[in-house]
Amino acid sequence: MTALEAGSAVQRRVGGWYQRATSRWCYVFLLPALVLTAMFTFYPMVMSWVYSTMDWAGFSNDMTFVGLGNYRELLGDHMFWSALGRSMIFVLVGTPLRVGLALVVAVILNRQVMRLSVAFRTLFFLPVMASASIIGVVMTFVLSPNNGPINTALAGTGLAGSPVEFLSDPKLAIWTALLVHTWKNFGITMIYWLAALQTVPAEYYEAARIDGAGWAGLVRHVTMPILLPFALIIIVLTAKENLQAFAIIQAMTQGGPYFSTQVMEIFIYRTAFAADEAGGVPRLGYASAAGCFFGTVTLLLALVQLWVARRVAETRRELGRARGDAT
Amino acid sequence: MTGDASSTAAPPRPAEGARPGGGRRVQQGRFSRRDRRWAVIMSAILVPIVIVWVYPFIWTVSSSLKSSSEIFGSLSPFSPVLRIGNYAQAWRDAQMGRYFFNTVFVTGFSILIAVLTAALMGYVLGRYRFAGKKVVIAVLALAVFLPEGYTIIPVYDLIDRLHLTNSLWGVTLAEAGGVNIVAVLLFAGYFAQLPAELEEAARIDGAGFLRTFTSVYLPLARPVTATAVIMQFLHSWNDFLLPLVLTLTRPELRTLSVGIYALRGQYLSDWGVMTAGATIALAPIVVVFLLLQRHFVESIAGAVKG
């Protein structure tokens, strides 16, 4: 925030009424952003908790206060727990998969000798730009057992005898969804890694090379120790993103077949907005309770991130000092 | 926001050349033969991987130019006849044209609202001292760490109370809402480092606070504005959940993301039309990305280095 303080120098040179007029203008300039933040960040946060204690069957209907009733019901709701379990699969399997693969690619692309680096980076990043729901819809065609290109390729190479039901086999669908989500967002994690790799000072490599370290030695003794704090941030960011796969899954399977791809976000959406499609009544209070539970998980991740970021800043300061002493 | 660890590197800055995409390519002589052989092998491995990686995009674009029967069972991206008719059909019959304009409307106005509010806030945070500044900064910091995405029910309810459900303005406001704090900080940092003399000169020329901002400072902040516009463009153009729930009962207000999702069932057998629709939705973002990719990738990289 030091940059924010610097501007104040202007004011020390100007006097009385001008300063009063200026500070009035300051509040006018702040107002729109503060109103939007209040409306779309703080109000929804507070109201989520309020609604979660209500029995509420639709936006026009009245609510009745049920206290912790919704939470108590969630504890016994088999659908809720299996949705949470699927979200955990996304975090616990999806995160190491994406973070690991992205690191391998980033280390390769970061080497100066790779002349096509920019082209590779751009192409790996391409799916990140596309709308998740459109990716989801396109994937239903790409993965279709009826002559979809992937099944055509599998049949052509003789890898699969009969068409693979990627999205209609309840056992397979969740893993397909996880892979598509990983493919779509891989590029972001790769860019994070590349950014982290670039903070490794080149003279460290040169020094290690003079000491006779090979490529593996450089990775182990130079890259890894410096990357560790970044790794923690990247893991948290990726894990948080893996909790947000709504658009892709909704567009591919709507949570089906037989709820086999229903992750937390789909559970909340279904309970609140799509209940009548399934012949039920929308339960907004109940969905809010699930949302608050889920939000708390995300918030805990964000707090870990905050803590880690502070540690990284400390490490970097120490690193800077160490380097300052050396030169 | 920028990585000071790399920018404080030794004067000859050997680190610069090590950046992928750092632009400057050093002479081949710098690398040993072993290094070069390694790079060739790695490239040979990566090329097929990358082709498979982007194959869904290639398939989508090429299928949009084929008839459904030509798509089935063929992996070749080349089609005997280019069927532009799929696009005409997607644009008119499948209403992609209408969805396209809805998306342009929502994206355009949400960029306007989001970038303007961020610039205003960033300007005063970056240049002025006023009572309550610390409180504003604390509120912003808190907003960064509050989780988003699960608050869809209260957001829907709020838009409903404002009588904006089933209107494009409701979607626009919700997309712009939840101010982009990264953009505010970018603006604040940028405005803070501009010289104070500009303001004094403007004041001597008789410009007030507002005029100093609109005709002196804001025009200078073009690079930051570009970054903020790209960030909001991606967010609004691609978003799915908000436009989905805010237009549930008014199909004609759908954005492209929602429209293609909703059409999937109806056009399940007409792959040509669906892929043409997907191409219409993807093309603007891919074009913008390819034009600005370095700029954009760096602003993302900044987030983790920060």
XYZ file of C-alpha atoms in Angstrom:
633
model
C 0.000 0.000 0.000
C 3.010 2.324 -0.020
C 2.102 3.540 -3.477
C -1.259 4.627 -2.119
C 0.359 6.842 0.502
C 2.678 8.547 -1.983
C -0.067 10.573 -3.656
C -0.757 12.414 -0.435
C 2.250 14.636 -1.084
C 0.062 16.648 -3.430
C -2.158 17.705 -0.623
C 0.506 19.029 1.636
C 1.117 21.780 -0.875
C -2.450 22.967 -1.259
C -4.509 24.929 1.176
C -7.849 25.302 2.986
C -10.966 25.490 0.852
C -9.382 23.657 -2.036
C -8.591 20.758 0.217
C -12.151 20.656 1.561
C -13.550 20.670 -1.960
C -11.068 17.962 -2.863
C -12.030 15.652 -0.050
C -15.718 16.080 -0.932
C -14.852 14.976 -4.455
C -12.933 12.017 -3.041
C -16.088 10.661 -1.442
C -18.079 11.248 -4.626
C -15.471 9.217 -6.563
C -15.545 6.409 -4.031
C -19.300 6.164 -3.834
C -20.150 4.083 -6.943
C -17.566 1.391 -6.206
C -18.537 1.244 -2.543
C -22.237 0.975 -3.373
C -21.546 -1.894 -5.800
C -19.341 -3.682 -3.265
C -21.998 -3.281 -0.592
C -24.723 -4.560 -2.925
C -22.950 -7.459 -4.566
C -20.389 -8.575 -2.005
C -21.383 -7.704 1.546
C -25.175 -7.790 1.318
C -25.241 -11.255 -0.323
C -22.730 -12.567 2.219
C -24.867 -11.513 5.149
C -28.155 -12.513 3.542
C -26.872 -16.004 2.693
C -26.548 -16.686 6.397
C -29.933 -15.123 7.152
C -31.680 -17.161 4.437
C -29.957 -20.327 5.588
C -32.057 -20.204 8.765
C -35.312 -19.920 6.822
C -37.747 -22.279 5.260
C -38.434 -20.555 1.957
C -40.106 -22.150 -1.029
C -39.763 -19.470 -3.699
C -38.852 -15.877 -4.296
C -42.435 -14.662 -4.016
C -43.324 -16.808 -0.994
C -43.003 -15.995 2.672
C -40.194 -17.366 4.743
C -40.456 -18.996 8.118
C -37.616 -19.044 10.599
C -36.360 -22.560 11.281
C -33.113 -21.760 13.094
C -30.508 -24.425 12.494
C -33.121 -26.774 11.036
C -31.666 -26.621 7.520
C -28.187 -27.413 8.775
C -29.486 -30.314 10.824
C -31.242 -31.662 7.747
C -28.095 -31.249 5.624
C -26.203 -33.492 8.024
C -28.606 -36.306 7.258
C -28.931 -35.612 3.528
C -27.274 -38.317 1.516
C -27.347 -36.156 -1.662
C -25.518 -33.342 0.110
C -22.729 -35.569 1.384
C -22.210 -37.288 -1.940
C -22.086 -33.875 -3.666
C -19.522 -32.698 -1.133
C -17.574 -35.910 -1.701
C -17.498 -35.246 -5.449
C -16.286 -31.702 -4.874
C -13.559 -33.179 -2.691
C -12.562 -35.522 -5.531
C -12.150 -32.409 -7.657
C -9.921 -30.854 -5.010
C -7.939 -33.890 -3.862
C -7.413 -35.606 -7.226
C -7.795 -32.655 -9.584
C -5.379 -30.329 -7.786
C -2.262 -32.550 -7.692
C -2.981 -33.679 -11.249
C -3.191 -30.151 -12.649
C -0.467 -28.613 -10.491
C 1.946 -31.459 -11.272
C 1.361 -31.593 -15.026
C 1.486 -27.803 -15.287
C 4.807 -27.731 -13.456
C 6.338 -30.241 -15.866
C 5.179 -28.248 -18.898
C 6.213 -24.913 -17.343
C 9.726 -26.169 -16.541
C 10.123 -27.337 -20.147
C 8.740 -24.109 -21.620
C 10.767 -21.923 -19.284
C 14.059 -23.052 -20.801
C 15.575 -20.451 -23.008
C 16.583 -23.024 -25.583
C 12.910 -23.815 -26.342
C 12.327 -21.662 -29.387
C 8.637 -22.508 -29.767
C 7.927 -21.676 -26.156
C 5.536 -18.785 -26.867
C 3.546 -20.787 -29.381
C 3.196 -23.737 -27.003
C 2.246 -21.463 -24.134
C -0.416 -19.716 -26.203
C -1.964 -22.975 -27.355
C -1.973 -24.543 -23.890
C -3.644 -21.376 -22.637
C -6.328 -21.254 -25.338
C -9.022 -23.327 -23.521
C -8.765 -20.999 -20.515
C -10.198 -18.166 -22.589
C -13.285 -19.965 -23.768
C -16.596 -19.894 -21.947
C -16.923 -22.940 -19.685
C -20.527 -23.597 -20.683
C -19.653 -23.557 -24.382
C -16.712 -25.879 -23.714
C -19.168 -28.118 -21.899
C -21.617 -28.190 -24.795
C -18.870 -28.755 -27.380
C -17.534 -31.606 -25.237
C -20.876 -33.423 -25.271
C -20.385 -33.653 -29.028
C -16.649 -34.336 -28.935
C -17.147 -37.142 -26.406
C -20.346 -38.487 -27.917
C -20.486 -42.296 -28.180
C -22.370 -41.831 -31.465
C -19.524 -40.986 -33.829
C -17.970 -38.273 -31.700
C -14.388 -37.563 -32.821
C -12.790 -39.120 -29.741
C -14.699 -42.353 -30.107
C -14.006 -42.327 -33.842
C -10.303 -42.002 -33.071
C -10.434 -44.758 -30.458
C -12.245 -47.073 -32.872
C -9.859 -46.161 -35.690
C -6.796 -47.065 -33.648
C -8.488 -50.157 -32.236
C -8.024 -48.948 -28.658
C -11.662 -49.475 -27.795
C -13.916 -52.179 -29.174
C -17.219 -50.534 -28.382
C -17.864 -46.774 -28.039
C -16.855 -45.386 -24.652
C -19.792 -43.791 -22.819
C -17.729 -40.956 -21.374
C -20.659 -38.948 -20.069
C -23.506 -41.436 -19.893
C -21.788 -44.092 -17.792
C -22.363 -43.046 -14.165
C -19.032 -44.529 -13.098
C -17.065 -42.770 -15.791
C -18.857 -39.395 -15.983
C -17.325 -37.766 -12.902
C -13.798 -38.606 -14.080
C -14.559 -37.341 -17.564
C -15.854 -34.105 -16.039
C -12.716 -33.817 -13.934
C -10.467 -34.330 -16.955
C -12.365 -31.780 -19.071
C -12.195 -29.266 -16.213
C -8.479 -29.939 -15.813
C -7.900 -29.543 -19.550
C -9.855 -26.290 -19.674
C -8.069 -24.612 -16.745
C -4.616 -26.160 -17.110
C -3.249 -23.035 -18.822
C -3.857 -20.795 -15.804
C -1.846 -23.043 -13.510
C 0.894 -23.281 -16.150
C 1.095 -19.468 -16.346
C 1.318 -19.258 -12.534
C 4.218 -21.689 -12.625
C 5.952 -19.796 -15.414
C 5.589 -16.577 -13.412
C 7.060 -18.285 -10.367
C 9.926 -19.793 -12.383
C 10.851 -16.373 -13.690
C 11.508 -15.109 -10.197
C 14.420 -17.540 -9.933
C 17.469 -15.317 -10.568
C 19.458 -16.507 -13.575
C 22.776 -15.984 -11.789
C 21.826 -18.780 -9.372
C 21.712 -21.160 -12.312
C 24.992 -19.930 -13.669
C 26.679 -20.346 -10.289
C 25.291 -23.866 -9.901
C 26.316 -24.764 -13.425
C 29.860 -23.606 -12.771
C 29.808 -25.874 -9.711
C 29.063 -28.712 -12.131
C 25.355 -29.280 -11.484
C 23.390 -31.013 -14.245
C 19.825 -30.187 -15.285
C 18.331 -32.402 -12.568
C 20.701 -30.920 -10.015
C 19.641 -27.390 -10.978
C 15.993 -28.286 -10.547
C 16.620 -29.926 -7.194
C 19.004 -27.465 -5.610
C 18.058 -24.143 -7.177
C 14.531 -24.225 -8.573
C 12.723 -26.310 -5.969
C 13.689 -24.410 -2.812
C 12.735 -21.075 -4.371
C 9.507 -22.420 -5.847
C 8.195 -23.971 -2.660
C 6.349 -20.903 -1.325
C 4.831 -20.256 -4.769
C 3.787 -23.887 -4.940
C 1.612 -23.355 -1.887
C -0.190 -20.375 -3.460
C -0.634 -22.204 -6.763
C -2.055 -25.253 -4.983
C -4.554 -23.122 -3.085
C -5.623 -21.152 -6.173
C -6.053 -24.356 -8.155
C -7.934 -26.088 -5.340
C -10.304 -23.122 -5.059
C -10.922 -23.243 -8.801
C -11.615 -26.960 -8.625
C -14.504 -26.184 -6.291
C -16.005 -24.060 -9.073
C -16.831 -26.396 -11.932
C -20.509 -25.493 -12.218
C -20.680 -24.262 -15.811
C -18.758 -27.125 -17.419
C -20.652 -29.843 -15.549
C -24.063 -28.230 -15.934
C -23.501 -27.865 -19.677
C -22.206 -31.434 -20.126
C -24.387 -33.544 -17.844
C -26.585 -31.305 -15.637
C -25.239 -33.345 -12.752
C -26.357 -36.671 -14.251
C -26.502 -39.483 -15.106
C -28.193 -40.498 -11.852
C -26.595 -37.537 -10.009
C -23.164 -39.054 -10.646
C -21.621 -35.661 -11.540
C -23.547 -33.593 -9.016
C -20.884 -31.520 -7.271
C -21.725 -28.981 -4.536
C -22.498 -26.091 -6.874
C -24.861 -28.235 -8.932
C -26.567 -29.402 -5.741
C -27.128 -25.778 -4.668
C -28.365 -24.668 -8.089
C -30.708 -27.634 -8.387
C -32.157 -27.151 -4.918
C -32.743 -23.437 -5.493
C -33.542 -22.966 -9.171
C -34.234 -26.236 -10.912
C -36.252 -28.092 -8.305
C -39.488 -27.870 -10.278
C -37.859 -29.610 -13.254
C -37.363 -32.617 -10.990
C -40.930 -32.313 -9.725
C -40.003 -30.782 -6.368
C -40.423 -27.416 -4.694
C -37.546 -24.891 -4.719
C -35.937 -24.786 -1.290
C -34.029 -21.532 -1.148
C -33.282 -21.608 2.567
C -31.971 -25.138 2.343
C -29.841 -24.260 -0.689
C -28.498 -21.216 1.193
C -27.471 -23.415 4.095
C -25.569 -25.677 1.705
C -24.070 -22.541 0.127
C -22.931 -21.197 3.492
C -21.322 -24.506 4.332
C -19.587 -24.578 0.961
C -18.634 -20.903 1.246
C -17.013 -21.558 4.593
C -14.847 -24.237 3.011
C -13.824 -21.772 0.290
C -13.193 -19.060 2.873
C -10.922 -21.378 4.847
C -8.942 -21.966 1.652
C -8.711 -18.206 1.114
C -7.441 -17.694 4.662
C -4.784 -20.334 4.126
C -3.890 -18.415 0.975
C -3.576 -15.160 2.929
C -1.317 -16.817 5.468
C 0.805 -18.438 2.787
C 1.119 -15.179 0.863
C 2.484 -13.483 3.961
C 5.015 -16.278 4.390
C 6.067 -15.880 0.766
C 6.620 -12.165 1.251
C 8.854 -12.915 4.244
C 10.824 -15.532 2.340
C 11.347 -13.142 -0.525
C 12.538 -10.377 1.764
C 15.060 -12.776 3.314
C 16.083 -13.928 -0.132
C 16.581 -10.336 -1.238
C 18.682 -9.619 1.852
C 20.792 -12.726 1.287
C 21.393 -11.687 -2.291
C 22.208 -8.139 -1.221
C 24.863 -9.486 1.163
C 26.384 -11.671 -1.516
C 27.006 -8.879 -4.015
C 1.942 -6.320 -8.420
C 5.059 -6.704 -10.509
C 7.781 -9.139 -9.585
C 10.443 -7.047 -7.969
C 12.603 -10.106 -7.383
C 13.240 -10.446 -11.100
C 13.423 -6.749 -11.859
C 16.178 -6.144 -9.313
C 18.409 -8.709 -11.018
C 22.010 -7.853 -11.873
C 22.630 -4.966 -14.318
C 23.339 -7.006 -17.470
C 19.984 -8.696 -16.776
C 20.646 -12.186 -18.042
C 17.286 -13.134 -16.510
C 15.485 -11.164 -19.205
C 16.418 -13.517 -21.988
C 15.288 -16.492 -19.911
C 11.669 -15.388 -19.999
C 9.569 -17.463 -22.289
C 8.097 -14.928 -24.626
C 10.598 -12.350 -23.494
C 10.873 -11.613 -27.175
C 14.599 -11.364 -27.659
C 16.127 -14.541 -28.968
C 19.778 -14.984 -28.320
C 22.113 -16.493 -30.860
C 22.213 -20.241 -31.221
C 25.812 -20.187 -30.088
C 24.739 -19.649 -26.506
C 23.411 -23.162 -26.165
C 25.401 -26.345 -26.063
C 24.664 -29.028 -28.622
C 23.179 -31.146 -25.857
C 20.765 -28.352 -24.930
C 19.695 -27.893 -28.517
C 19.132 -31.606 -29.004
C 17.048 -31.630 -25.819
C 14.916 -28.744 -27.134
C 14.320 -30.491 -30.446
C 13.239 -33.712 -28.710
C 10.955 -31.830 -26.314
C 9.385 -29.895 -29.174
C 8.844 -33.126 -31.067
C 7.016 -34.521 -28.029
C 5.004 -31.357 -27.403
C 3.801 -30.712 -30.948
C 1.466 -33.742 -31.111
C 0.309 -33.090 -27.534
C -0.584 -29.507 -28.371
C -2.434 -30.563 -31.526
C -4.563 -32.963 -29.468
C -4.884 -30.208 -26.842
C -6.512 -27.714 -29.180
C -8.206 -30.378 -31.310
C -11.669 -29.668 -29.817
C -11.352 -26.101 -31.156
C -10.167 -27.252 -34.571
C -12.969 -29.816 -34.656
C -15.579 -27.221 -33.687
C -14.580 -24.728 -36.365
C -14.217 -27.353 -39.075
C -17.505 -29.063 -38.175
C -19.306 -25.744 -38.389
C -18.514 -25.814 -42.109
C -19.769 -29.340 -42.710
C -23.145 -31.013 -42.929
C -24.063 -33.315 -40.054
C -23.405 -36.428 -42.117
C -19.941 -35.170 -43.068
C -19.104 -34.580 -39.398
C -20.023 -38.111 -38.330
C -17.152 -40.485 -38.358
C -14.640 -38.077 -39.860
C -11.615 -36.716 -38.023
C -10.279 -34.655 -40.877
C -10.655 -30.944 -40.344
C -11.043 -30.431 -44.087
C -14.464 -30.541 -45.634
C -15.302 -31.096 -49.300
C -17.675 -28.120 -49.477
C -17.710 -25.159 -47.104
C -21.248 -24.930 -45.790
C -21.695 -21.351 -44.676
C -25.403 -22.179 -44.344
C -24.815 -23.524 -40.822
C -23.877 -20.033 -39.747
C -26.936 -18.476 -41.347
C -29.103 -21.077 -39.659
C -27.439 -20.642 -36.265
C -27.589 -16.868 -36.530
C -31.308 -16.712 -37.448
C -33.146 -19.931 -36.535
C -31.147 -20.797 -33.435
C -31.178 -17.102 -32.426
C -27.400 -16.839 -32.080
C -27.703 -13.346 -33.533
C -29.970 -12.220 -30.733
C -27.787 -13.919 -28.098
C -24.762 -12.285 -29.644
C -26.248 -8.817 -29.280
C -27.412 -9.557 -25.725
C -23.868 -10.611 -24.881
C -22.416 -7.496 -26.501
C -24.886 -5.358 -24.541
C -24.148 -7.012 -21.188
C -20.396 -7.146 -21.770
C -20.190 -3.574 -23.095
C -22.129 -1.902 -20.318
C -20.635 -4.025 -17.547
C -17.149 -3.063 -18.793
C -18.223 0.589 -18.760
C -19.593 0.387 -15.201
C -16.850 -1.820 -13.759
C -13.866 -0.026 -15.295
C -15.211 3.456 -14.573
C -15.970 2.714 -10.910
C -12.562 1.053 -10.494
C -10.814 4.034 -12.111
C -12.635 6.555 -9.901
C -11.841 4.627 -6.751
C -8.259 3.929 -7.804
C -7.726 7.631 -8.579
C -8.656 8.914 -5.138
C -6.954 6.022 -3.350
C -3.794 6.554 -5.349
C -3.595 10.368 -5.179
C -5.386 11.734 -2.154
C -5.503 11.562 1.581
C -8.915 11.852 3.191
C -10.628 10.876 6.394
C -11.673 7.221 6.311
C -9.156 6.130 3.689
C -7.870 3.342 5.896
C -11.422 2.093 6.399
C -12.018 1.995 2.639
C -8.804 0.028 2.102
C -9.759 -2.405 4.895
C -13.207 -2.922 3.338
C -11.579 -3.685 -0.011
C -9.134 -6.146 1.540
C -12.008 -7.894 3.274
C -13.952 -8.118 0.005
C -10.989 -9.846 -1.666
C -11.044 -12.649 0.844
C -14.779 -13.156 0.997
C -15.708 -16.130 -1.125
C -17.930 -15.471 -4.093
C -19.946 -17.775 -6.272
C -22.182 -19.284 -3.653
C -24.104 -16.069 -3.051
C -26.247 -16.524 -6.134
C -29.498 -16.742 -4.146
C -29.222 -13.329 -2.426
C -27.917 -11.758 -5.657
C -30.957 -13.100 -7.502
C -33.192 -11.858 -4.721
C -31.589 -8.399 -4.783
C -31.985 -8.047 -8.550
C -35.562 -9.273 -8.144
C -36.288 -6.600 -5.518
C -34.905 -3.961 -7.874
C -37.385 -5.298 -10.479
C -34.494 -6.092 -12.793
C -34.878 -9.850 -13.186
C -35.568 -10.772 -16.776
C -33.935 -7.624 -18.076
C -30.528 -7.145 -19.649
C -29.816 -4.330 -17.190
C -30.175 -6.752 -14.306
C -27.610 -9.104 -15.847
C -25.325 -6.162 -16.647
C -25.442 -4.793 -13.118
C -24.820 -8.202 -11.570
C -21.876 -8.809 -13.906
C -20.326 -5.439 -13.066
C -21.135 -5.766 -9.359
C -18.630 -7.063 -6.877
C -16.025 -4.483 -7.866
C -12.820 -5.849 -9.319
C -10.357 -5.083 -6.557
C -7.344 -6.062 -8.631
C -8.360 -3.368 -11.142
C -8.782 -0.787 -8.338
C -5.286 -1.546 -7.052
C -3.813 -1.379 -10.565
C -5.365 2.053 -11.088
C -4.297 3.256 -7.621
C -0.710 2.163 -8.174
C -0.591 3.754 -11.603
C -2.116 7.096 -10.586
C 0.118 7.293 -7.507
C 3.288 7.242 -9.575
C 2.227 10.015 -11.971
C 3.883 13.374 -11.162
C 1.969 15.785 -8.896
C 3.012 18.737 -11.093
C 0.368 17.711 -13.611
C -2.304 18.433 -11.061
C -0.836 21.797 -10.089
C -0.572 22.825 -13.714
C -4.171 21.803 -14.296
C -5.285 23.813 -11.285
C -3.455 26.927 -12.458
C -5.216 26.520 -15.789
C -8.481 26.625 -13.864
C -9.424 22.960 -13.991
C -11.411 21.615 -11.070
C -11.132 18.183 -9.481
C -13.392 16.462 -11.978
C -11.775 18.085 -15.000
C -8.284 17.293 -13.781
C -9.315 13.650 -13.616
C -11.153 13.455 -16.945
C -8.770 15.447 -19.105
C -5.378 15.006 -17.423
C -5.107 11.780 -15.447
C -7.592 9.371 -16.983
C -6.171 9.693 -20.534
C -2.716 8.892 -19.140
C -3.936 5.627 -17.610
C -4.508 3.902 -20.924
C -2.388 0.772 -20.209
C -4.162 0.063 -16.922
C -7.530 0.755 -18.506
C -6.724 -1.799 -21.220
C -5.920 -4.460 -18.625
C -9.086 -3.732 -16.652
C -11.181 -3.853 -19.841
C -9.729 -7.246 -20.828
C -10.351 -8.675 -17.369
C -13.970 -7.551 -17.345
C -14.493 -8.566 -20.982
C -13.473 -12.146 -20.251
C -15.541 -12.261 -17.105
C -18.752 -10.913 -18.623
C -18.513 -12.593 -22.021
C -17.952 -16.042 -20.512
C -20.090 -15.984 -17.385
C -22.805 -18.582 -17.153
C -24.545 -18.856 -13.787
C -25.656 -15.220 -13.382
C -27.132 -14.760 -16.868
C -28.666 -18.228 -16.579
C -30.642 -17.615 -13.408
C -31.456 -13.988 -14.176
C -33.120 -14.836 -17.500
C -34.728 -18.163 -16.574
C -38.165 -17.303 -17.932
C -37.181 -15.007 -20.815
C -35.297 -17.037 -23.465
C -34.917 -13.991 -25.725
C -32.634 -12.346 -23.143
C -30.092 -15.170 -23.027
C -26.418 -14.530 -23.558
C -24.345 -16.783 -25.828
C -23.108 -18.936 -22.927
C -26.659 -19.604 -21.774
C -28.148 -19.738 -25.259
C -25.908 -22.517 -26.549
C -26.454 -24.495 -23.366
C -30.219 -24.150 -23.731
C -30.176 -25.075 -27.433
C -28.232 -28.259 -26.885
C -31.324 -30.438 -26.463
C -33.170 -28.875 -29.375
C -30.312 -29.219 -31.884
C -28.873 -32.450 -30.520
C -28.748 -34.038 -33.942
C -27.705 -30.955 -35.877
C -24.036 -30.783 -35.036
C -23.336 -28.349 -37.860
C -25.623 -25.684 -36.405
C -24.425 -26.252 -32.834
C -20.754 -26.003 -33.779
C -21.473 -22.902 -35.868
C -23.146 -21.380 -32.791
C -20.172 -22.331 -30.616
C -17.788 -20.786 -33.147
C -19.801 -17.553 -33.150
C -19.507 -17.440 -29.358
C -15.818 -18.389 -29.209
C -14.485 -16.315 -32.093
C -14.493 -12.858 -30.466
C -12.695 -14.070 -27.385
C -10.092 -16.017 -29.352
C -9.432 -13.032 -31.614
C -9.094 -10.665 -28.659
C -6.826 -13.162 -26.922
C -4.527 -13.692 -29.875
C -4.209 -9.931 -30.360
C -3.485 -9.197 -26.717
C -2.128 -12.491 -25.438
C 1.202 -11.282 -24.123
C -0.386 -8.366 -22.299
C -3.061 -10.590 -20.840
C -0.821 -13.465 -19.797
C 1.462 -11.016 -18.020
C -1.381 -9.498 -16.038
C -2.363 -12.989 -14.863
C 1.229 -13.829 -14.032
C 1.389 -10.639 -11.978
C -1.327 -11.971 -9.694
C 0.775 -14.845 -8.431
C 4.056 -12.954 -8.283
C 2.401 -10.079 -6.391
